[in-house]
Coordinates of C-alpha atoms in Angstrom, one line a residue:
M1 CA -20.9 23.0 25.9
S2 CA -18.0 20.6 26.1
T3 CA -15.9 19.5 23.1
I4 CA -15.3 15.8 22.5
T5 CA -11.7 15.1 21.5
T6 CA -10.3 11.8 20.2
P7 CA -6.8 11.0 18.8
D8 CA -6.1 12.7 15.5
R9 CA -4.7 9.5 14.0
F10 CA -8.2 8.1 13.8
T11 CA -9.5 11.0 11.6
T12 CA -6.5 11.3 9.3
L13 CA -7.1 10.2 5.7
P14 CA -4.6 7.6 4.3
D15 CA -2.5 8.1 1.3
E16 CA -3.4 6.6 -2.1
P17 CA -0.9 3.7 -1.8
M18 CA -2.6 2.6 1.5
I19 CA -6.0 2.9 -0.1
A20 CA -4.9 0.8 -3.1
A21 CA -3.2 -1.8 -0.9
T22 CA -6.3 -2.2 1.3
V23 CA -8.6 -2.5 -1.8
T24 CA -6.3 -5.3 -3.1
A25 CA -6.3 -7.1 0.2
L26 CA -10.2 -6.9 0.4
E27 CA -10.5 -8.3 -3.0
E28 CA -8.1 -11.2 -2.2
H29 CA -10.4 -12.0 0.8
G30 CA -13.6 -12.3 -1.3
F31 CA -14.9 -8.7 -0.9
S32 CA -15.5 -6.3 -3.8
A33 CA -14.6 -2.8 -3.4
E34 CA -14.8 0.6 -5.2
V35 CA -13.4 4.0 -4.2
V36 CA -15.3 7.2 -4.7
D37 CA -14.5 10.9 -4.0
G38 CA -17.5 12.2 -2.1
L39 CA -20.9 11.7 -0.5
D40 CA -23.0 12.0 -3.6
A41 CA -20.8 9.5 -5.5
A42 CA -21.1 7.1 -2.6
R43 CA -24.8 7.3 -2.6
K44 CA -25.0 6.8 -6.3
A45 CA -22.7 3.8 -6.0
V46 CA -24.7 2.1 -3.4
L47 CA -28.1 2.7 -5.0
D48 CA -26.8 1.5 -8.3
H49 CA -26.0 -1.9 -6.7
I50 CA -29.6 -2.4 -5.3
P51 CA -32.4 -3.6 -7.7
H52 CA -35.7 -1.5 -7.3
G53 CA -38.2 -3.6 -5.2
A54 CA -35.4 -5.3 -3.2
S55 CA -35.9 -5.5 0.6
V56 CA -33.2 -3.2 2.2
M57 CA -32.3 -2.7 5.9
T58 CA -30.5 0.4 6.7
N59 CA -28.8 -0.2 10.0
T60 CA -28.2 2.7 12.3
S61 CA -25.1 4.5 10.9
V62 CA -23.9 8.1 10.9
T63 CA -22.3 7.3 7.6
L64 CA -25.6 6.3 6.0
A65 CA -27.3 9.5 7.4
E66 CA -24.5 11.7 6.2
T67 CA -24.4 10.3 2.7
G68 CA -28.2 10.5 2.3
I69 CA -28.4 6.8 1.7
A70 CA -30.8 6.1 4.7
D71 CA -33.2 8.7 3.4
A72 CA -33.0 7.4 -0.1
I73 CA -34.0 4.0 1.0
N74 CA -36.6 4.8 3.8
D75 CA -38.3 7.9 2.6
G76 CA -40.6 6.6 -0.2
G77 CA -38.0 5.4 -2.7
P78 CA -38.3 2.4 -5.1
Y79 CA -37.1 0.0 -2.4
D80 CA -38.9 -2.2 0.2
S81 CA -37.6 -0.7 3.4
A82 CA -37.1 -3.5 6.0
R83 CA -36.4 -0.8 8.7
N84 CA -39.8 0.8 8.1
K85 CA -41.6 -2.5 8.3
M86 CA -39.6 -3.6 11.4
F87 CA -40.4 -0.5 13.4
A88 CA -44.1 -0.7 12.5
L89 CA -44.2 -3.9 14.7
D90 CA -44.6 -3.9 18.5
F91 CA -41.4 -4.8 20.2
A92 CA -43.1 -6.0 23.4
T93 CA -45.1 -8.7 21.4
Q94 CA -43.3 -9.0 18.0
S95 CA -39.6 -8.8 18.9
Q96 CA -38.7 -12.1 17.2
E97 CA -40.5 -11.1 14.0
M98 CA -38.6 -7.8 14.2
K99 CA -35.3 -9.7 14.5
A100 CA -36.0 -11.9 11.6
M101 CA -37.1 -9.0 9.4
G102 CA -34.0 -7.0 10.3
S103 CA -31.5 -9.8 9.9
Q104 CA -32.6 -11.4 6.6
P105 CA -33.1 -8.7 4.0
D106 CA -32.0 -8.8 0.4
Y107 CA -29.5 -6.1 1.2
A108 CA -28.1 -4.9 4.6
L109 CA -26.5 -1.5 4.5
G110 CA -24.2 0.0 7.2
S111 CA -20.6 0.8 7.9
V112 CA -17.7 -0.5 9.8
H113 CA -15.5 0.9 12.5
A114 CA -12.2 -0.1 10.9
I115 CA -10.7 -1.9 7.9
T116 CA -7.2 -3.4 8.4
R117 CA -4.5 -3.2 5.8
D118 CA -4.7 -7.0 5.3
G119 CA -8.4 -6.8 4.5
T120 CA -10.3 -7.5 7.7
L121 CA -13.5 -5.7 8.5
V122 CA -14.2 -4.8 12.1
I123 CA -17.6 -3.8 13.5
A124 CA -18.5 -3.0 17.0
S125 CA -22.1 -2.9 18.4
A126 CA -23.8 -2.3 21.8
S127 CA -26.5 -4.9 21.2
G128 CA -25.4 -6.8 18.2
S129 CA -28.7 -6.1 16.4
Q130 CA -27.0 -5.4 13.0
L131 CA -24.3 -8.1 13.2
A132 CA -26.4 -11.1 12.3
S133 CA -27.3 -9.7 8.9
Y134 CA -23.6 -8.8 8.2
A135 CA -22.2 -12.2 9.3
W136 CA -24.7 -14.5 7.6
G137 CA -28.4 -13.4 7.4
A138 CA -28.5 -10.8 4.6
A139 CA -28.3 -12.1 1.1
N140 CA -26.1 -9.1 0.2
V141 CA -24.2 -6.5 2.4
I142 CA -22.9 -3.0 1.4
F143 CA -20.7 -1.2 3.7
V144 CA -20.1 2.6 3.1
V145 CA -16.8 3.6 4.8
G146 CA -14.9 6.8 5.1
A147 CA -11.2 6.3 4.3
Q148 CA -10.2 7.5 7.7
K149 CA -11.2 4.2 9.0
L150 CA -8.3 2.3 7.3
V151 CA -5.8 1.1 10.0
P152 CA -2.7 -1.0 9.8
T153 CA -3.6 -3.8 12.2
L154 CA -6.3 -5.5 14.2
T155 CA -4.8 -4.0 17.3
A156 CA -5.2 -0.5 15.8
A157 CA -8.7 -1.4 14.8
H158 CA -9.6 -2.2 18.4
E159 CA -7.9 1.0 19.6
R160 CA -10.0 3.0 17.1
I161 CA -13.2 1.4 18.4
Y162 CA -12.5 2.2 22.0
Q163 CA -10.7 5.5 21.8
H164 CA -12.6 7.1 19.0
S165 CA -15.8 5.5 17.7
L166 CA -17.2 4.6 21.2
V167 CA -16.5 8.2 22.6
L168 CA -18.4 9.7 19.7
E169 CA -21.2 7.2 19.7
D170 CA -21.7 7.5 23.4
A171 CA -22.3 11.2 23.0
R172 CA -24.6 10.5 20.1
A173 CA -26.6 7.9 22.2
I174 CA -27.0 10.3 25.1
A175 CA -28.4 12.9 22.8
A176 CA -30.6 10.6 20.9
Y177 CA -31.8 8.1 23.6
G178 CA -30.7 9.5 26.9
Q179 CA -28.5 6.6 27.7
H180 CA -24.8 5.6 27.3
S181 CA -23.5 3.3 24.6
S182 CA -21.1 0.5 25.0
V183 CA -19.1 -2.1 23.1
G184 CA -21.1 -5.3 23.7
K185 CA -20.0 -7.3 20.7
I186 CA -17.3 -7.0 18.0
L187 CA -17.6 -8.8 14.6
E188 CA -14.5 -9.4 12.5
I189 CA -15.0 -10.5 9.0
H190 CA -11.8 -12.0 7.6
Q191 CA -13.1 -13.9 4.5
E192 CA -16.3 -13.9 2.4
L193 CA -17.7 -15.8 -0.6
P194 CA -17.2 -13.6 -3.7
G195 CA -20.1 -11.5 -4.5
R196 CA -21.9 -11.1 -1.1
I197 CA -20.2 -8.1 0.5
H198 CA -19.4 -4.9 -1.4
I199 CA -17.5 -1.9 0.2
V200 CA -17.8 1.6 -1.1
L201 CA -14.7 3.5 0.3
I202 CA -14.9 7.3 0.3
R203 CA -11.9 9.5 0.1
Q204 CA -13.4 11.7 2.8
V205 CA -13.8 11.7 6.6
V206 CA -17.4 10.3 7.1
G207 CA -19.0 8.8 10.1
F208 CA -17.3 7.5 13.3

């Protein structure tokens, strides 16, 4: 069994001044943000933001799985799971309906691959299936992010994607789907209208 290694700098937790500076920058760019200490606190923070009965899309995310957020939404909770409804359709004949359902929920949940010190969110995707909801389609977006994803610059964000996140996601995709992953599209969110995107930042290494 082989061991996957990536640069240590992409799994190192930042100090408190960097966390505080990043939160300030995010707020200056129209995002709201809160910092929590662990997985249970992150799950509570997310669920407290979502009204019961709201339609919620949990995009594929190791972070959502590790925090238990995906299960809380999709396994019979008090929410309208867009993911469950979407995957009940037939992709061969209803792909456009599936795309509309996944990209326009009341709440889109997921993570990012990096947040820069000046407050830019960076998300990579093979197909881009989740990016439409993040950029525009969802009424509200909540990103759950391990603090190890904070980076100084956009250059460092791209390095993190290719040298760290892709390596781990490729291994996950092979195990889960029997095929390699890739970086097909990258979304950078530099600014947002206040109130639409909320970030729950965890003082812990979580996700890729």
